[in-house]
Short mmCIF file of C-alpha atoms in Angstrom, two decimals:
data_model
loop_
_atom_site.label_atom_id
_atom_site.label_comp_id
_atom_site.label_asym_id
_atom_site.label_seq_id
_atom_site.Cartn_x
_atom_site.Cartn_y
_atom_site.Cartn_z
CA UNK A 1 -11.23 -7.80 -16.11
CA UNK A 2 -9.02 -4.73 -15.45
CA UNK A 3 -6.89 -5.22 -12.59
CA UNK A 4 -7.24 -2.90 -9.69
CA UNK A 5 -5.01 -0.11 -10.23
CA UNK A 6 -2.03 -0.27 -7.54
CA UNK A 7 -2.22 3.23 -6.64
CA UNK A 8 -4.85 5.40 -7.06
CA UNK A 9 -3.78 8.71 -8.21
CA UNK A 10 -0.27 9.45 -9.44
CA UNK A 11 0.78 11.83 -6.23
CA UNK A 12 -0.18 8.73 -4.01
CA UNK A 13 2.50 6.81 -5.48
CA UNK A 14 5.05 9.51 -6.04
CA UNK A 15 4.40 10.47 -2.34
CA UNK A 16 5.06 6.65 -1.32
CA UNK A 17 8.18 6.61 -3.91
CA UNK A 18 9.60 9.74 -2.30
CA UNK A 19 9.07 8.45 1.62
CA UNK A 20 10.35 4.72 0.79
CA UNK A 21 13.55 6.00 -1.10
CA UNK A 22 14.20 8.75 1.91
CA UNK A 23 13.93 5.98 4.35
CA UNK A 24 16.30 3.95 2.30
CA UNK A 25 18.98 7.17 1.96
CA UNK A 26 18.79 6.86 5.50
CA UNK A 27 16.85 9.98 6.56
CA UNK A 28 14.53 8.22 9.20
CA UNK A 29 13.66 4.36 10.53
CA UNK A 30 10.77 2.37 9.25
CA UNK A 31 9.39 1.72 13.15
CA UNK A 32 9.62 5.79 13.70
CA UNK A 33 7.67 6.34 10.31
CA UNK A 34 5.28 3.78 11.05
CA UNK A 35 4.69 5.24 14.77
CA UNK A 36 4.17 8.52 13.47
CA UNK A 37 1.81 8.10 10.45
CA UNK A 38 -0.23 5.97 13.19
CA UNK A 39 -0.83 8.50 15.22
CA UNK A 40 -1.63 11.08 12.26
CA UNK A 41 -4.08 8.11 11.10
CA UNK A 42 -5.69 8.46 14.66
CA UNK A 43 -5.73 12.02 14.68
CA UNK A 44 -7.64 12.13 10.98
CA UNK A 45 -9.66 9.72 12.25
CA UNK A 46 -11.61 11.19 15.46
CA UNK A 47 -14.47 13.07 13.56
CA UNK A 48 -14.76 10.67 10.67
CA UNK A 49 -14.00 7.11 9.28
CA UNK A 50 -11.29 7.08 6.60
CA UNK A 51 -11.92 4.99 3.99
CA UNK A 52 -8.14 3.60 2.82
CA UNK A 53 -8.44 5.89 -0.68
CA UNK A 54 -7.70 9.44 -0.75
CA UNK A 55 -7.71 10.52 2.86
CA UNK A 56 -5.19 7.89 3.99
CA UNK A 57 -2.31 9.36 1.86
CA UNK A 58 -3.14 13.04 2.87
CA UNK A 59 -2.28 11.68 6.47
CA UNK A 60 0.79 10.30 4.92
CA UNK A 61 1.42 13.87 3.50
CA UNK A 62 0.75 15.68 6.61
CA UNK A 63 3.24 13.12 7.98
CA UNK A 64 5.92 13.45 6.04
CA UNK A 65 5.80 17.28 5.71
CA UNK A 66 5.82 17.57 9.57
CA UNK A 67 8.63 14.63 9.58
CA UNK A 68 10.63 16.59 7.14
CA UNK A 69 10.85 19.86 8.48
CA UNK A 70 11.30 18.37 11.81
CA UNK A 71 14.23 17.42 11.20
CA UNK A 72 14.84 20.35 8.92
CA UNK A 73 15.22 18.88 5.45
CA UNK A 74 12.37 20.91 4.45
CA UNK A 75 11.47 24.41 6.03
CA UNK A 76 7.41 25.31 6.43
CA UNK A 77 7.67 28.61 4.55
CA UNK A 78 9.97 27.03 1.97
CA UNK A 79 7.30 24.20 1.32
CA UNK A 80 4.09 26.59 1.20
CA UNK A 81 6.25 29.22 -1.31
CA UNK A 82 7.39 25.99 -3.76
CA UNK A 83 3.59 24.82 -3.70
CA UNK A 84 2.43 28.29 -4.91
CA UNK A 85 4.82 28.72 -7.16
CA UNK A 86 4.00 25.70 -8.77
CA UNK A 87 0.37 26.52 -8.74
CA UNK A 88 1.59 29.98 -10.50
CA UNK A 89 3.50 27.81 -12.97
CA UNK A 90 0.14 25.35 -14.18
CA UNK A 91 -2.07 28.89 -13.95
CA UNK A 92 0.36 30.60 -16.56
CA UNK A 93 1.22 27.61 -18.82
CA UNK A 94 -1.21 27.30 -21.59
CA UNK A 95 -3.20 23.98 -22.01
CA UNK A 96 -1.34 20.81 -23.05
CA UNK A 97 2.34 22.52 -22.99
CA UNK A 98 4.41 20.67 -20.76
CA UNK A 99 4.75 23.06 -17.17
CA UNK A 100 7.51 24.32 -15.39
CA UNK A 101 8.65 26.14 -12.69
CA UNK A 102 10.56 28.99 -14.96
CA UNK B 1 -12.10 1.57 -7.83
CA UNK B 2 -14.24 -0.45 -5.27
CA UNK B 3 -13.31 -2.57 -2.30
CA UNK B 4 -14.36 -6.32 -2.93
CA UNK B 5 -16.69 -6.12 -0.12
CA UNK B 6 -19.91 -6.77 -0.48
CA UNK B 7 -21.48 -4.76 1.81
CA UNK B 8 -20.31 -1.02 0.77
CA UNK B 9 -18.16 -0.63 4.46
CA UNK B 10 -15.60 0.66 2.01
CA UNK B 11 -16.58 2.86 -0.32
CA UNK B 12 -14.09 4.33 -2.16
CA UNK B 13 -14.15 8.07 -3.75
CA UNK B 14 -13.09 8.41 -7.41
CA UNK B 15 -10.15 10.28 -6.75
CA UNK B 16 -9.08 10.51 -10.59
CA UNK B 17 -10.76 13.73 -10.73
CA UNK B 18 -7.86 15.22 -8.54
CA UNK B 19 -5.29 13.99 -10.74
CA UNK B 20 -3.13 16.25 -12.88
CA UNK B 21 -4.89 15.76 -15.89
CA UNK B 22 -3.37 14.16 -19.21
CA UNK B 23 -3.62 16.74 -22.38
CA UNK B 24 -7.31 15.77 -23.75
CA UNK B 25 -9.06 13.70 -20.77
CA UNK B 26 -11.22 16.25 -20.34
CA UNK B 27 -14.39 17.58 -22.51
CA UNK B 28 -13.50 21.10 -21.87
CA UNK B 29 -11.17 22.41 -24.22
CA UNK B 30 -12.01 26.14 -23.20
CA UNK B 31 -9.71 26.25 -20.41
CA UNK B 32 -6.68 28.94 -21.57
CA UNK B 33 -4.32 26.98 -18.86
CA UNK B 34 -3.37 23.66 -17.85
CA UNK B 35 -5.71 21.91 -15.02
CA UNK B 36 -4.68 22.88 -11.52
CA UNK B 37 -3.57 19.41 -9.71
CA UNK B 38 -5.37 19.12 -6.51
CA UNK B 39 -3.71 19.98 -3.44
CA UNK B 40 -2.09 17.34 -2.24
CA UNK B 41 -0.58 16.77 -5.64
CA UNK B 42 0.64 20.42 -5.30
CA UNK B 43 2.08 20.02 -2.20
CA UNK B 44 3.74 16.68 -2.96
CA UNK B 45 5.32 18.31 -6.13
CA UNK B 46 6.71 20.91 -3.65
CA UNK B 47 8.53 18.60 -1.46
CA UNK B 48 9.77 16.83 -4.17
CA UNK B 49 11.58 19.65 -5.67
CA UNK B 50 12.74 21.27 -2.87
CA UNK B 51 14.43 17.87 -1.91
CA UNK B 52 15.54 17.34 -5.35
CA UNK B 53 17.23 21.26 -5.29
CA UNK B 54 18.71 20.02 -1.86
CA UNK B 55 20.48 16.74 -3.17
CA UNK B 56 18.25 14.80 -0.72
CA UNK B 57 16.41 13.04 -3.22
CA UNK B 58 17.48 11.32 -6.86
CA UNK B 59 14.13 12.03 -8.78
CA UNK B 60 15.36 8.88 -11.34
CA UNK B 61 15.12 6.67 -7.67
CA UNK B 62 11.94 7.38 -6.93
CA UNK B 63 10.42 6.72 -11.06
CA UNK B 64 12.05 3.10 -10.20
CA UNK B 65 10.62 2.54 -7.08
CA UNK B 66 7.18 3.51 -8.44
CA UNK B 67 7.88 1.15 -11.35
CA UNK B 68 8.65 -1.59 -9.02
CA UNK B 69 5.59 -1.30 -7.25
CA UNK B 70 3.78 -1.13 -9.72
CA UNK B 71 5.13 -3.42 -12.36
CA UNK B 72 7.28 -5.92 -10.65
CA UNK B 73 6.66 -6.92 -7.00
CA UNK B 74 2.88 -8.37 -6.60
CA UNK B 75 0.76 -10.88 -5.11
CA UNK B 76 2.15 -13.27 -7.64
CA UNK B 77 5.52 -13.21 -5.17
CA UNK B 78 3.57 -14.35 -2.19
CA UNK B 79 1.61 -16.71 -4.53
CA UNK B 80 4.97 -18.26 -5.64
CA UNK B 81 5.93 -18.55 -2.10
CA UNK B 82 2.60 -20.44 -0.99
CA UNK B 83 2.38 -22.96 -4.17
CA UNK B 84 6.08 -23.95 -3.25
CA UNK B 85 5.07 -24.72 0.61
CA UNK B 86 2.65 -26.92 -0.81
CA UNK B 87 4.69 -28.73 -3.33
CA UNK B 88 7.90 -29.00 -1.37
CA UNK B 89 7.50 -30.13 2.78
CA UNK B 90 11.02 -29.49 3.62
CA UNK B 91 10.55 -26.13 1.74
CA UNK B 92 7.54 -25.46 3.89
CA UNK B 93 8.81 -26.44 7.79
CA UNK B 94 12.08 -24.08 6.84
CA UNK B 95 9.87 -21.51 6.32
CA UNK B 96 7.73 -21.95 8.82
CA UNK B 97 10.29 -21.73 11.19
CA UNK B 98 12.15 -18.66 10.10
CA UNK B 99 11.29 -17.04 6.95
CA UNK B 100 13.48 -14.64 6.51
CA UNK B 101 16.46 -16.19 5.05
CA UNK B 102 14.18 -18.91 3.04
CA UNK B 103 12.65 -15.54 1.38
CA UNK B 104 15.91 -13.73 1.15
CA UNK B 105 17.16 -16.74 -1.04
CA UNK B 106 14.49 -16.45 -3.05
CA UNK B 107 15.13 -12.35 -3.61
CA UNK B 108 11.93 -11.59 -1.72
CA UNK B 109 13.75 -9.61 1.29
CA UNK B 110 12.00 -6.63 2.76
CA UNK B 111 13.38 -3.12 2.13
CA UNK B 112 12.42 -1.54 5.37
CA UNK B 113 14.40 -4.44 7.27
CA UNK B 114 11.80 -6.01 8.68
CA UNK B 115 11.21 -9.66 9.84
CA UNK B 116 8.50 -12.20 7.91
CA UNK B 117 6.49 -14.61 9.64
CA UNK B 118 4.25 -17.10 7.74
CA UNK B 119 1.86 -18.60 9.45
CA UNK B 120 -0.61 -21.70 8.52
CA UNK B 121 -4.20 -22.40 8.12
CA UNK B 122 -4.93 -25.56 9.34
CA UNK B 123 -8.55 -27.20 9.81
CA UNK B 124 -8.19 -26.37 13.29
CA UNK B 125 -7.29 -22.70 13.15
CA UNK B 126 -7.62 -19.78 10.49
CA UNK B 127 -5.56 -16.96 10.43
CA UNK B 128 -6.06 -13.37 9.47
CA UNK B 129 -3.64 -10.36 9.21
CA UNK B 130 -4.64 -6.74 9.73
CA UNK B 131 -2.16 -3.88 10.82
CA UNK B 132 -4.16 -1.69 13.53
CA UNK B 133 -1.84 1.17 13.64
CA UNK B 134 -1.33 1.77 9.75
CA UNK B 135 -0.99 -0.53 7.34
CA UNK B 136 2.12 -2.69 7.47
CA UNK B 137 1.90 -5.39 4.60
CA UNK B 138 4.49 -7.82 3.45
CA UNK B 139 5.20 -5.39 0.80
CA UNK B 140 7.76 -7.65 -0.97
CA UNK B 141 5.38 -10.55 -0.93
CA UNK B 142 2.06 -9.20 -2.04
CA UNK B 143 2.78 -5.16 -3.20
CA UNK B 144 0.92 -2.12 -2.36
CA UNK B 145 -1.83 -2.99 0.33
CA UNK B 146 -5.61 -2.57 -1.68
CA UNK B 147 -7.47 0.15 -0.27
CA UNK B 148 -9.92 -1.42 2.36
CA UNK B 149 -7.09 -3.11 3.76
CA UNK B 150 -6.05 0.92 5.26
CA UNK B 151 -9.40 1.61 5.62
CA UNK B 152 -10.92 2.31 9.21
CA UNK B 153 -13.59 -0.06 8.88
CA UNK B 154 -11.23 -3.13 8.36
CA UNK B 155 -8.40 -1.93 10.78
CA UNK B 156 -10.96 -1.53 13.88
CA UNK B 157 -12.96 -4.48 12.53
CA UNK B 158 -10.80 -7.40 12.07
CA UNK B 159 -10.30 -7.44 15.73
CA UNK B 160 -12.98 -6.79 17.06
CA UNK B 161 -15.20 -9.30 15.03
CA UNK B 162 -13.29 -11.09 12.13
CA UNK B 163 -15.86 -13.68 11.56
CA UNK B 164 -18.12 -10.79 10.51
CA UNK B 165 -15.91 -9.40 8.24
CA UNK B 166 -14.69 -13.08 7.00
CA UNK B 167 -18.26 -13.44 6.12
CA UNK B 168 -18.48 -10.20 4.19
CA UNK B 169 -15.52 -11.29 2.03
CA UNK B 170 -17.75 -14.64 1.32
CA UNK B 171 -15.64 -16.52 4.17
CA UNK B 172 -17.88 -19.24 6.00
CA UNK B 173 -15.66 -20.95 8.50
CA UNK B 174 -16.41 -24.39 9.88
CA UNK B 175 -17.35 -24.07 13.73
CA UNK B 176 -14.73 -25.64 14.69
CA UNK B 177 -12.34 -23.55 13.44
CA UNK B 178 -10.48 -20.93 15.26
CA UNK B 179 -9.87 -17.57 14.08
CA UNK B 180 -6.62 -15.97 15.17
CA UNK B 181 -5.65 -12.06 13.72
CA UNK B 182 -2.16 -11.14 14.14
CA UNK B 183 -1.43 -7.31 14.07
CA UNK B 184 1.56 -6.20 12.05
CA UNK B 185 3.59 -3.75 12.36
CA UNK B 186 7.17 -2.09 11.31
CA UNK B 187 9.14 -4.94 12.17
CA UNK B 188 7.25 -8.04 11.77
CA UNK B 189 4.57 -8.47 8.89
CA UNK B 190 2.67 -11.54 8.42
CA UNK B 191 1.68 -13.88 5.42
CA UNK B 192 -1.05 -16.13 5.49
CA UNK B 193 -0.22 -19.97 3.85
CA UNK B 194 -3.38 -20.77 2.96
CA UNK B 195 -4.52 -24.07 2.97
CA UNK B 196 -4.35 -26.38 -0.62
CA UNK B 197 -7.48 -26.63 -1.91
CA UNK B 198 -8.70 -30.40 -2.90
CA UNK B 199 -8.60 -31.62 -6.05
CA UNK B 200 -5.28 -30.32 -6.57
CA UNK B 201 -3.13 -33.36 -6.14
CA UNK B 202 -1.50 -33.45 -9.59
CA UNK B 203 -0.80 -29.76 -10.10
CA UNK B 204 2.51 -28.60 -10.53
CA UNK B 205 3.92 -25.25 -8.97
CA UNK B 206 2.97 -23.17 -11.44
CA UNK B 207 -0.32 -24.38 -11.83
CA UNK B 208 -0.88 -24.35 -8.03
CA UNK B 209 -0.09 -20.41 -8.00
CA UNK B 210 -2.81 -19.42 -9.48
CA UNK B 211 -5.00 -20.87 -7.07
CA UNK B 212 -3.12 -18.34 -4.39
CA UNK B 213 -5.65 -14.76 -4.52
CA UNK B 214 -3.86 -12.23 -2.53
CA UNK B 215 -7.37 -12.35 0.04
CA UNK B 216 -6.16 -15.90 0.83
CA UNK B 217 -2.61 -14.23 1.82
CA UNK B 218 -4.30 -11.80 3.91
CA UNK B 219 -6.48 -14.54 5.35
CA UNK B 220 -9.69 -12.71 3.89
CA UNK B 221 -10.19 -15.18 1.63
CA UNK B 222 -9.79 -18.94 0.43
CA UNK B 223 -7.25 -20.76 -2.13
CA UNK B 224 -9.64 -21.01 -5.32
CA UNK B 225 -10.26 -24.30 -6.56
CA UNK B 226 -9.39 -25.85 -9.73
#
């Protein structure tokens, strides 16, 4: 038997990677994290029931993004222009060759 | 993936289709560009380099905390835990009483600081943990949480009516017994010590940990027998 896979898709666990080794540089508490993805889990989960899978990281995302440029470690407009630009990056880069943001 | 639970409360989406795809994992070798990751992915990507241009982040930290997770640090730690208790009864009452630096001796210390409390099954009560707000989890002691332990369903359920869901993981509990949940959170996170199944007198510790499912650590399941 296969065992169950620990995370589900690759950006759940570099999402987790990236939150865990902020809190550890010191960035923001464990408690204030905790209180704060709560309440986005709350939010997400008014009109629907989340299921643990997919939908509980994107309100770990939303989270963290709002965390982050909170406290200004990572500006709104400087978030939404990196995400298109690596959208740009996969749309121009031909199948199989590695991508990049140049 | 699916939860274990029989009845389909957690159903979970094949979310491999939003993954950035590997080079041939796909039957459609038309496409003149590589597969656009989903969304998220995209977005995650973004904060990760913008932190990484900023100095805020060491990319090589997080590949080694992903490679903990998912390589090193399992139920097998909590399992190691549990099969001493039962071999060892000075072992057990120290931890019992404060687990912290019994675990911290044995290099199973919490990264996000927070306190461990293990607490017994006994024929009088049962115990089951569940984390209402999120999904706290003795992460050094069993890993990454599986899915339906985050999942509404389980969070809202487990106190409301953990019998119900006890019997959905294939849990019958003597009358008798009591059921007590204990809600973690970002300081204290709880481990079950299940209790040693019979039959298992002349097993040694290493035998006995493989008796010790993660369920039984949650307190959604039993100890297997032998």
């Amino acid at each position: 038997m296969r065992p169950e896979p620990v995370f589900e898709a690759p950006w759940h666990a570099q999402l987790f990677a990236l939150t865990v080794h902020l809190n550890e540089a010191g960035h923001f508490a464990w408690p204030d994290w905790a209180e704060r993805f709560g309440a986005t889990l709350k939010r997400h989960g008014l009109g629907r029931e989340l299921n643990g899978g997919d939908d509980y990281f994107m309100a770990w995302l939303d989270t963290l993004e709002t965390l982050l440029t909170e406290t200004g470690a990572a500006e709104a407009e400087a978030l939404k222009d990196m995400r298109a630009a690596w959208e740009a990056a996969y749309l121009r880069t031909p199948h199989g060759a590695p991508v990049t943001l140049d | 993936m699916r939860g274990k639970c029989g009845l389909g409360l957690w159903t979970f989406v094949n979310v491999r289709a939003h993954d950035p795809p590997m080079p041939h994992d796909h039957s459609d070798h038309d496409h003149p560009h590589s597969l656009l990751p989903s969304d998220p992915a995209l977005r995650v990507k973004a904060l990760e380099t913008i932190l990484t241009q900023k100095g805020l982040i060491d990319p090589a930290a997080l590949d080694e905390i992903i490679d903990t997770y998912e390589n090193k640090i399992g139920p097998k730690n909590g399992a190691h835990v549990v099969a001493r208790a039962w071999s060892d009864p000075d072992f057990k009452a120290a931890l019992l009483d404060d687990a912290d630096p019994v675990l911290a001796e044995m290099d199973y210390y919490g990264r996000q600081g927070e306190h461990m409390v293990v607490v017994e099954n006994t024929d009088a009560v049962h115990n089951m943990v569940v984390c209402t707000l999120c999904s706290c989890y003795p992460w050094p002691l069993l890993g990454i949480p599986p899915g339906w332990y985050k999942s509404d369903a389980y969070r809202a359920r487990a106190v409301r009516e953990p019998r119900k869901v006890l019997a959905e993981f294939g849990v019958t509990l003597p009358e008798g017994q009591a059921v007590r949940v204990w809600d973690s959170t970002a300081e204290v996170r709880y481990l079950v010590l299940p209790q040693r199944p019979e039959g298992t007198e002349g097993l040694d510790e290493a035998a006995l940990m493989a008796l010790v499912t993660r369920d039984s650590m949650i307190g959604c399941g039993l100890a297997a027998r032998p």
